[in-house]
Every structure is written in structure tokens, then in C-alpha cells.
């Protein structure tokens, strides 16, 4: 089925309906959207939904998307975050037309502020932030006017110029819009447009010591870029009135804001403040820790760009917030990796098997499929020898009924190899099983089996002589409760103590020595894995992306 046909069957979301109506009415010949992150942290899965929406719309409809950094708060912003954001967007598969910054428009925004002062629509206020908050009133009581509200245009122009020149201390003065202190929308009660911050800016250095508030920079930046559809999350609904007021009073290009609902993911947090706490307090190893919901963390864990785009497409765009089950994200990556991941055999908890009737010193190369789901099946060589490792859990000395793996006198097939039978169990002085003596059926070789023997169990294995040692990191959900932000007390008290299990010595088939960072692997019967950046010449390190099945849901049902 074509992608266009799929889109038609799926129907349009409400933003696409608005765009199609605008284009059909001739309001625009093409559309312009923008993705406007603040460079004060790393992007997370919630941002991915906004990225896919903004860039996806201009892939579907004529137009383009700008990347605009909302860098109006120099205290929290850093070039490191700028670079990480650009890398994440590119990795997801999107390209912006223009790389822009709110700081590009500082001169324009200052001029806009002067225009509002000249029109009698803005004034310099000497009140403290606490006093301004008290003046605002409540949802049931109107606010009160500032004692500085009726300053003359000339006095406001003078004070604002002196604010810009650096004469005043941080917090000593602000520029406020003059609207209505009894307005039913409290955001419209003379909102602050500029504040003083003597702080070094990552792009403009010390050229400015006054910075526009988000509400002032947002709409005007959209207007300068002639953004047709400015897309925000629902918490900005009350701000739209101020967005429109500024554009109207400044008589500039009429960009319009539209809001869509956040999609919250369970068993995680996406607040940048809380994510920063996790990083700073060393609950995780960094912003790209594979347990983090950041795009860089998901990338390091082995998620693919397609799986994240697919997830965002499946959850869709709506006007009501809801909680999305992280199992859907895991489902999307399983679906993708099942088709693309290379199959490899890795033994986590080894039990030695000696094939007593296999000639000593003999070795042979067997062949196995790299990925049976691929359109073109490629085979790889796997060394086979007299001594092997299997998983300890794949053997039981006294098995229950319907145990189809290895047991005394029982036969199984070794994946892509031979059928073997367990003849003898060897134990140490403590009664712990140390090795199994088995015999193999020479006529049972995979691909040319003439033995006539049928077995129900197939085990993965590695040749002991050729095995490669590696470390695997098994990741689980970072929090043990569904919505840690809504629970009582410190959200960090709900961190899952078992979110990371490290197995520092597993045995892998030698093909993994050629692993690449951009490849994904299915370790047979263990899950999907990728190479971690901590890999060195001395040690391979793999991260588990996701289990083969939704083990978490199964465990919850047990509980």
C-alpha cells in the first residue's frame, strides 16, 4: 500500500485540516512552520513529537520549517545544548531550511518595544517581581495598577534606554505592556516584556543586559519569519491572546498560534528541570544515559529514527492530553528491529558442553542467516568445535514435563548446527554442574539433515575456543511507578533500583568483533542490542534496546 493511500485511510489531524482549508481558500500558497527549542537541555521524546509534526507538515504540504533557538535566557543556555539539538533533529531524519536564533532579532525586538512605548502601550516599572505578582490579583479579583503605570512616554523611553545601557541592577526594573489589570485572562494583566539580566550570552556575549520574555520574543520572531502556523502545546492557550495583541499593536505580519496536546509517557519524566536533577545528582550517567527519555539516550540505547517517527505517528496529534504507555514505544522499535537487526548468538550464563564423539582438534565453519526477515538473506560463518557453551538455564537435570531443552538422555538441536544428546552430567565437590558430556549426530547437520530425528527444542550456543568476551547492559524502566511526577514526595524516590543490570562477561560468537555502531543486533532469545560508546579495543560493550517480548507487562500481571 502506498504511503499516500495510508494517509488517506488514516485521515487528517485537526492541524492538517486547518492547513488544507487555508491552502484551499488561497490564504497561503505555501506554509512555514518552525521548531523553537530553548537550548537549556537535551531534547526528549516529547520534543520528538513536535519535531515530527512541524517538519512532517512541510514534507506533506508545500513550504518549509525553520529551526529557531529560543535563546532569551542566558543564565540557563549553552552551546552544548545547541549542538545536541541539531544532531538529534538530523538523526531523526529532518532538515531545516534556516537555522535561526531569537538573539538574531534582539535589535528588532528592542525596536518593537520602543514602538509600544511610543504608542503608550508599554512602561518601565520599578516594582519588584514580588510586588508585580501581588498586583496581578486573582482569578476572582482584578489586579491593581502599578504606581509607575502612568509614566510619560519620554520618561519610559529614557528609562528603557538606560536599562539597555546597563545602569540598573538585575530585578530593579522591567518593561511591562500596558493592557488591562482587570482583564479576565491574568496573562493580559500588564505582562512583563523585558527584564534585566547582567549575564553572558552564548552568542551575543555581553552586548545586551536586557532580555525579552518568551511571550514577547515568540510571536514577534514568528512574524519576522512569516511563520504561517505556529504550533505550541496546550499550556500556551492562555498566552495566545497576548501573542495576538502584540502582533496587532505592532502592526506586523499576522502569524497565528495553534495548540496541540502533550503526550506524556508513563514510567518516566520529561521535565527538563527534573532530567537535569537526575544528571547533576548522578542518578544517571549523563543526558545520553540509555535509561533517559532524551533522544540522545534513546539513540544510545539502540532506538532507530524510524521507530521514534513511527511512535510519534501512531500517537498522533490531538487537543486533549493523555498518558501514552511506554510499551507502544517499545513495540515500535521491536517492529523495526525485527526487520533490520542482524542475528547473533551470545551466551550470558555459560555451561560448558563437550561433544565426546566430535574429533579432538577438529573445527568447521557452519552458516547461519544474518536476518531471516530481510528481503535478501545473507549468511555468515559460525565456527563449531568440540567444546561449546550453552545457557545454564537451557539444561535441567530433573526436568518437568514439556521441558524441550536439554536434559539427561534428551536431544535438542543446536541452532544452525547439529542435534546433540546429553549423556553425562559432571559436577564439582559442591554438587554444582560444571559441564555436560554430550554426543552429536553427524547426519543431523542443519541444511543437510538425513538423520530422520525430530526434536522440539533449539538452543543457541558459541564455540568455547572461538568465543569473544563482552559486557552487556540490561536496561529497564527508570521509574517503578507509572507517573512519578504525580506521586507524593520527591520524584527521585521512585527510581527503579533494578533499571540497570550489568553482566560483565558473556560469550559471543566472533562475528561480533566486526560490530559497527550504526548496526543493530538481535541476540537470539535475549533481545535487541547495540554497541555502546564505552566499547574499547579491550572490551566490547552492548546495550539492550528492548526485550523480544513485553516482559514488563507480563511481570505486572503476575504482581
XYZ file of C-alpha atoms in Angstrom:
559
model
C 0.000 0.000 0.000
C 1.370 3.418 -0.887
C 2.176 5.994 1.800
C -0.405 8.360 0.264
C -3.110 5.689 0.456
C -2.210 5.022 4.116
C -2.521 8.757 4.858
C -5.941 8.885 3.202
C -7.178 5.931 5.221
C -5.795 7.330 8.466
C -7.494 10.692 7.980
C -6.247 14.173 8.810
C -5.464 15.540 12.231
C -7.044 18.873 13.193
C -3.935 20.894 12.262
C -3.801 19.288 8.806
C -7.498 20.143 8.366
C -6.726 23.802 9.182
C -3.793 23.860 6.743
C -5.775 22.252 3.932
C -8.593 24.756 4.452
C -6.097 27.659 4.432
C -4.463 26.438 1.226
C -7.813 25.757 -0.448
C -9.035 29.265 0.436
C -5.885 30.800 -1.038
C -4.855 32.248 2.311
C -1.345 30.885 1.680
C 0.356 29.368 -1.337
C 2.768 27.534 0.952
C 3.208 27.165 4.693
C 6.055 27.949 7.074
C 6.444 26.196 10.432
C 9.208 26.373 12.995
C 10.626 24.204 15.753
C 11.691 26.606 18.546
C 13.575 24.780 21.361
C 15.220 26.618 24.225
C 18.883 25.484 24.353
C 18.808 24.732 28.093
C 18.838 20.932 27.952
C 18.733 17.937 25.666
C 15.667 17.097 23.581
C 13.428 14.272 24.813
C 10.721 12.036 23.381
C 8.108 14.773 23.881
C 10.113 17.096 21.642
C 10.283 14.324 19.043
C 6.509 14.559 18.635
C 6.743 18.310 17.989
C 9.681 17.827 15.595
C 7.783 15.195 13.616
C 4.714 17.437 13.492
C 6.433 20.641 12.356
C 8.796 19.049 9.867
C 6.240 16.461 8.770
C 3.730 19.123 7.774
C 6.159 20.815 5.392
C 7.065 17.468 3.885
C 3.387 16.846 3.205
C 2.448 20.379 2.122
C 4.392 22.993 0.114
C 6.610 25.082 2.374
C 9.488 24.713 4.809
C 10.426 24.541 8.503
C 12.865 26.759 10.374
C 14.910 25.700 13.365
C 14.845 28.649 15.748
C 16.565 28.570 19.113
C 14.669 30.488 21.795
C 17.832 31.795 23.429
C 16.425 34.631 25.517
C 17.605 33.359 28.916
C 21.422 33.497 29.008
C 21.650 32.016 32.517
C 20.483 28.514 31.519
C 21.581 28.255 27.883
C 24.698 26.697 26.414
C 26.269 25.958 23.035
C 26.488 22.285 24.047
C 22.699 22.126 24.021
C 22.505 23.907 20.658
C 24.771 21.314 19.047
C 22.956 18.370 20.658
C 19.588 19.658 19.425
C 20.851 19.980 15.843
C 22.340 16.483 15.975
C 19.078 14.994 17.279
C 16.934 16.606 14.575
C 19.282 15.439 11.823
C 19.391 11.944 13.303
C 15.587 11.781 13.252
C 15.818 12.430 9.523
C 14.727 16.058 9.193
C 16.351 19.115 7.608
C 15.540 22.725 8.418
C 15.693 25.496 5.832
C 17.070 28.226 8.120
C 18.973 27.958 11.379
C 17.827 30.967 13.378
C 18.038 32.330 16.907
C 15.781 34.648 18.879
C 19.019 36.516 19.599
C 19.213 37.276 15.866
C 16.252 39.550 16.487
C 17.385 41.367 19.649
C 17.685 44.654 17.739
C 14.276 44.111 16.113
C 12.654 43.222 19.424
C 14.163 46.265 21.101
C 12.741 48.418 18.298
C 9.342 46.742 18.760
C 9.475 47.606 22.451
C 10.275 51.241 21.624
C 7.273 51.271 19.265
C 4.966 50.063 22.030
C 6.336 52.731 24.407
C 5.778 55.423 21.790
C 2.190 54.221 21.342
C 1.640 54.441 25.102
C 1.326 50.658 25.309
C 4.382 49.856 27.454
C 6.007 51.340 30.547
C 9.036 50.855 32.768
C 8.111 49.522 36.203
C 10.405 49.868 39.241
C 8.410 47.316 41.248
C 9.979 44.093 42.463
C 8.859 40.777 40.993
C 7.042 40.032 44.260
C 5.185 43.346 44.108
C 4.226 42.775 40.467
C 2.886 39.323 41.351
C 0.823 40.822 44.191
C -0.602 43.499 41.887
C -1.896 40.853 39.461
C -4.849 39.939 41.681
C -6.506 36.538 41.394
C -8.867 34.764 39.046
C -11.747 36.207 41.072
C -10.244 39.607 41.945
C -8.939 42.216 39.487
C -5.377 43.422 39.748
C -4.289 46.904 40.702
C -2.341 49.368 38.618
C 1.353 49.837 39.230
C 2.271 53.246 40.680
C 4.614 53.587 37.667
C 1.933 52.806 35.060
C 1.291 56.415 34.083
C 4.851 57.483 33.407
C 5.171 59.653 30.326
C 6.382 58.278 27.012
C 9.528 60.407 27.324
C 10.341 59.072 30.818
C 9.754 55.458 29.708
C 11.984 55.895 26.651
C 14.733 57.357 28.842
C 14.495 54.613 31.483
C 14.337 51.829 28.904
C 17.439 53.187 27.145
C 19.232 53.313 30.485
C 18.137 49.738 31.224
C 19.758 48.734 27.922
C 22.885 50.741 28.787
C 23.343 48.710 31.955
C 22.684 51.440 34.531
C 20.365 49.356 36.683
C 20.761 46.172 38.704
C 19.126 42.846 37.920
C 15.497 42.804 39.026
C 15.334 46.552 39.696
C 13.191 47.400 36.680
C 11.119 45.713 33.992
C 9.296 46.813 30.877
C 5.601 45.905 31.041
C 2.850 46.048 28.443
C 0.013 48.411 29.340
C -3.138 46.378 28.722
C -5.734 45.890 31.478
C -5.171 44.964 35.125
C -8.786 43.748 35.359
C -8.551 41.503 32.292
C -10.172 38.061 32.814
C -7.041 36.454 31.367
C -4.399 37.090 34.030
C -1.601 36.864 31.448
C -3.030 40.053 29.928
C -2.671 41.997 33.186
C 0.259 44.159 32.122
C 2.692 41.311 31.399
C 6.441 41.798 31.674
C 8.069 42.172 28.239
C 11.722 42.764 29.237
C 13.835 42.071 32.328
C 17.383 42.994 33.307
C 19.967 40.184 33.378
C 23.653 41.020 33.536
C 24.712 37.629 32.197
C 26.973 36.476 29.386
C 25.003 35.211 26.398
C 26.297 32.211 24.440
C 26.005 34.124 21.146
C 25.801 37.867 21.845
C 28.309 37.867 24.701
C 27.910 40.976 26.873
C 26.293 43.147 24.224
C 22.935 43.006 26.000
C 21.899 43.133 29.642
C 18.154 43.285 28.987
C 16.394 40.274 27.532
C 12.872 39.830 26.150
C 10.471 37.468 27.873
C 9.360 34.407 25.923
C 5.875 35.847 25.386
C 7.343 38.918 23.729
C 10.032 37.188 21.662
C 7.846 34.300 20.498
C 5.184 35.946 18.362
C 7.443 38.664 17.008
C 10.064 36.112 15.917
C 7.300 34.138 14.198
C 6.162 37.314 12.483
C 9.650 38.286 11.306
C 9.984 34.811 9.736
C 6.411 34.981 8.386
C 5.524 31.697 10.075
C 2.018 30.761 8.936
C 1.226 28.081 11.511
C 2.925 28.495 14.875
C 2.403 25.215 16.750
C 2.585 25.081 20.556
C 1.442 22.738 23.299
C -1.790 23.338 25.192
C -0.271 25.234 28.131
C 0.193 28.143 25.714
C -3.547 28.528 25.045
C -3.855 31.390 27.588
C -0.787 33.038 26.028
C -2.326 33.192 22.544
C -4.259 36.354 23.435
C -1.008 38.180 24.259
C 0.618 36.701 21.116
C -2.180 38.215 19.007
C -2.205 41.511 20.954
C 1.499 42.156 20.322
C 1.200 41.397 16.609
C -1.872 43.606 16.276
C -0.428 46.580 18.162
C 2.903 46.355 16.352
C 1.105 46.032 13.001
C 3.388 43.255 11.788
C 2.909 40.011 9.837
C -0.058 38.145 11.376
C 1.365 34.765 12.320
C -1.171 32.585 14.133
C -0.674 30.202 17.028
C -2.319 26.765 17.191
C -2.126 24.428 20.176
C -1.951 20.656 20.438
C -1.844 18.392 23.472
C 1.278 16.974 25.058
C 1.686 13.225 25.010
C 3.061 12.123 28.371
C 4.939 8.823 28.605
C 4.441 6.606 31.633
C 7.288 5.341 33.834
C 9.360 8.413 33.012
C 9.673 12.170 33.466
C 10.213 14.694 30.699
C 10.532 17.906 32.693
C 13.909 19.432 31.765
C 14.319 20.557 35.380
C 13.830 17.026 36.659
C 16.019 15.500 33.957
C 18.752 17.977 34.899
C 18.415 16.865 38.538
C 18.883 13.236 37.515
C 22.052 14.200 35.638
C 23.521 16.572 38.243
C 22.819 14.249 41.163
C 24.375 11.278 39.313
C 21.251 9.107 39.286
C 22.157 8.567 35.623
C 25.484 8.793 33.826
C 24.505 11.795 31.706
C 21.923 13.223 29.323
C 22.536 10.286 26.973
C 22.173 7.580 29.629
C 20.150 4.834 27.864
C 17.514 4.985 30.628
C 16.808 8.655 29.914
C 13.858 9.668 27.680
C 16.169 12.023 25.773
C 16.600 11.462 22.052
C 20.341 11.024 22.640
C 19.592 8.448 25.346
C 17.210 6.553 23.077
C 19.794 6.679 20.283
C 22.499 5.280 22.567
C 20.125 2.568 23.725
C 19.638 1.450 20.139
C 16.355 3.022 19.102
C 16.175 3.822 15.405
C 14.979 7.101 13.867
C 12.195 5.219 12.097
C 10.918 3.642 15.323
C 10.620 7.058 17.008
C 8.942 8.644 13.976
C 6.580 5.658 13.824
C 5.767 6.087 17.511
C 5.006 9.790 17.033
C 2.829 8.971 14.038
C 0.889 6.330 15.986
C 0.132 8.551 18.984
C -0.988 11.325 16.644
C -1.962 14.916 17.360
C -4.981 15.877 19.440
C -6.364 18.607 21.705
C -6.583 16.502 24.872
C -3.599 15.362 26.902
C -3.255 11.716 27.788
C -0.727 9.242 29.096
C 0.947 7.041 26.487
C 2.110 3.584 27.522
C 5.864 3.212 27.009
C 5.074 -0.301 25.741
C 3.923 1.329 22.491
C 7.361 2.914 22.025
C 8.952 -0.477 22.723
C 6.559 -2.125 20.274
C 7.598 0.327 17.549
C 11.299 -0.394 17.966
C 10.679 -4.165 18.089
C 8.730 -3.943 14.841
C 11.573 -2.067 13.145
C 14.436 -4.116 14.570
C 12.792 -7.434 13.761
C 13.107 -6.485 10.093
C 16.593 -4.978 10.246
C 18.606 -6.384 13.162
C 21.393 -8.870 12.459
C 21.039 -12.167 14.341
C 23.894 -13.200 16.623
C 24.393 -15.877 19.279
C 25.534 -14.766 22.741
C 25.584 -16.863 25.928
C 25.004 -14.879 29.129
C 25.342 -17.612 31.785
C 27.604 -20.268 30.256
C 27.518 -24.003 30.842
C 30.216 -25.974 29.015
C 29.196 -28.781 26.668
C 31.788 -31.316 25.474
C 30.854 -33.325 22.399
C 32.629 -36.558 23.284
C 32.274 -38.099 19.815
C 33.386 -34.988 17.910
C 37.050 -35.390 16.866
C 39.502 -33.539 19.095
C 41.162 -30.600 17.327
C 38.569 -30.567 14.562
C 36.817 -27.331 13.648
C 34.330 -26.426 10.938
C 32.511 -23.376 9.698
C 28.738 -23.516 9.707
C 26.426 -20.999 8.122
C 23.511 -19.118 9.631
C 21.190 -16.400 8.350
C 22.052 -12.839 9.308
C 18.383 -11.857 9.254
C 15.648 -14.250 8.086
C 13.213 -11.304 7.806
C 15.350 -9.410 5.292
C 14.365 -9.302 1.626
C 17.803 -10.597 0.662
C 19.024 -13.286 3.040
C 22.745 -13.124 3.805
C 24.594 -15.890 5.611
C 27.520 -15.603 7.999
C 30.117 -18.156 9.077
C 29.998 -19.532 12.620
C 32.888 -21.645 13.961
C 31.983 -25.004 15.507
C 34.213 -27.199 17.640
C 34.217 -29.975 20.248
C 33.666 -27.678 23.237
C 30.736 -25.296 23.332
C 28.861 -23.016 25.707
C 25.095 -23.054 26.136
C 22.911 -21.121 28.567
C 22.803 -22.718 32.004
C 19.017 -22.238 32.078
C 18.749 -24.416 28.957
C 19.636 -27.540 30.962
C 17.717 -29.224 33.763
C 18.867 -32.402 35.457
C 15.324 -33.263 36.537
C 13.113 -31.525 34.013
C 9.350 -31.028 34.329
C 7.006 -32.229 31.643
C 7.129 -30.288 28.399
C 10.685 -29.120 29.023
C 12.014 -29.277 25.480
C 15.536 -28.107 26.141
C 18.491 -30.219 27.254
C 18.218 -32.870 29.968
C 19.893 -36.247 30.625
C 19.097 -38.566 27.721
C 17.208 -35.786 25.906
C 18.058 -34.368 22.479
C 17.987 -30.819 21.148
C 19.176 -29.046 18.046
C 21.965 -26.521 18.239
C 20.954 -23.542 16.106
C 22.360 -23.877 12.541
C 24.428 -26.897 13.672
C 23.710 -30.448 14.852
C 21.369 -32.407 17.057
C 23.023 -33.392 20.330
C 22.080 -35.730 23.194
C 23.098 -35.300 26.828
C 24.867 -38.425 28.053
C 26.544 -37.387 31.306
C 26.380 -34.584 33.881
C 29.667 -33.551 35.555
C 29.580 -31.816 38.966
C 32.147 -30.356 41.345
C 32.574 -31.285 45.007
C 29.733 -28.892 45.945
C 27.319 -30.582 43.581
C 27.312 -27.702 41.097
C 27.099 -28.757 37.451
C 30.332 -27.766 35.717
C 29.932 -29.382 32.297
C 27.839 -31.717 30.201
C 29.151 -34.604 28.145
C 27.062 -34.974 25.039
C 27.185 -36.755 21.736
C 26.313 -35.193 18.402
C 24.520 -36.794 15.452
C 26.820 -36.312 12.430
C 23.954 -36.830 9.946
C 21.851 -34.059 11.540
C 23.750 -31.025 10.195
C 21.407 -28.112 9.502
C 20.646 -27.730 5.832
C 21.564 -31.341 5.031
C 19.899 -33.337 7.829
C 19.451 -37.014 6.910
C 19.127 -38.312 10.474
C 15.345 -38.566 10.463
C 15.332 -37.396 14.084
C 12.795 -34.764 15.112
C 13.431 -32.626 18.185
C 11.288 -29.897 19.737
C 13.979 -27.678 21.221
C 16.585 -25.450 19.548
C 19.346 -23.807 21.581
C 21.781 -21.003 20.796
C 25.445 -21.652 21.561
C 29.001 -20.475 20.949
C 32.204 -22.375 20.333
C 34.321 -22.203 23.522
C 37.566 -21.942 21.564
C 36.331 -19.062 19.402
C 34.118 -17.232 21.910
C 34.565 -13.485 22.313
C 34.118 -11.921 25.733
C 31.805 -8.900 26.036
C 29.869 -6.828 28.556
C 26.116 -6.425 28.252
C 23.981 -3.799 29.971
C 20.368 -4.722 30.509
C 18.214 -1.611 30.863
C 14.740 -1.399 32.309
C 12.386 1.461 33.091
C 13.975 4.217 35.137
C 10.973 4.572 37.445
C 8.950 1.883 39.158
C 5.673 3.845 39.208
C 3.576 4.875 36.245
C 3.559 8.635 36.864
C 6.463 9.581 39.172
C 5.739 13.308 38.864
C 2.258 12.925 40.364
C 3.317 10.820 43.349
C 3.819 12.291 46.803
C 7.289 13.381 47.859
C 10.486 13.512 45.853
C 10.069 12.004 42.398
C 13.583 10.555 42.658
C 12.458 8.254 45.484
C 10.574 6.252 42.831
C 13.664 5.432 40.780
C 13.758 1.740 39.891
C 16.829 0.244 41.648
C 16.913 -2.504 39.008
C 16.878 -0.182 35.993
C 20.385 -1.345 35.049
C 21.914 -4.802 35.312
C 25.476 -5.274 34.075
C 26.767 -8.675 33.008
C 30.450 -8.041 32.551
C 31.445 -11.351 30.998
C 29.313 -13.019 28.342
C 30.443 -15.248 25.496
C 29.646 -14.128 21.960
C 30.217 -15.561 18.522
C 33.280 -13.969 16.863
C 31.205 -12.174 14.187
C 30.517 -9.518 16.840
C 34.174 -8.471 16.691
C 33.158 -6.696 13.479
C 30.259 -4.847 15.144
C 29.501 -1.315 13.981
C 27.909 1.494 15.947
C 25.173 2.024 13.374
C 24.158 -1.649 13.314
C 21.524 -3.309 15.493
C 21.620 -6.925 16.641
C 19.191 -9.492 17.878
C 20.942 -11.714 20.401
C 18.944 -14.892 19.846
C 16.329 -15.412 22.571
C 17.768 -12.476 24.568
C 16.598 -9.258 22.938
C 17.805 -6.461 20.691
C 21.200 -4.899 21.343
C 23.553 -2.254 20.010
C 27.202 -1.393 20.517
C 27.779 1.217 23.238
C 30.184 4.144 23.030
C 32.095 2.719 26.035
C 33.395 -0.046 23.767
C 37.188 -0.159 23.546
C 39.816 -2.346 21.934
C 39.942 -4.292 25.186
C 36.197 -4.828 25.643
C 33.004 -4.899 23.604
C 30.051 -3.291 25.406
C 26.459 -3.796 24.275
C 23.238 -2.126 25.429
C 19.949 -3.939 25.381
C 17.473 -1.818 23.478
C 14.406 -3.870 24.288
C 13.440 -7.445 25.119
C 11.977 -9.713 22.455
C 8.598 -9.590 24.180
C 6.901 -7.166 26.547
C 8.328 -8.754 29.690
C 7.345 -5.777 31.859
C 3.609 -6.159 31.185
C 3.876 -9.854 31.931
C 5.529 -9.148 35.287
C 2.860 -6.599 36.201
C 0.128 -9.162 35.576
C 1.903 -11.569 37.912
C 2.021 -8.897 40.599
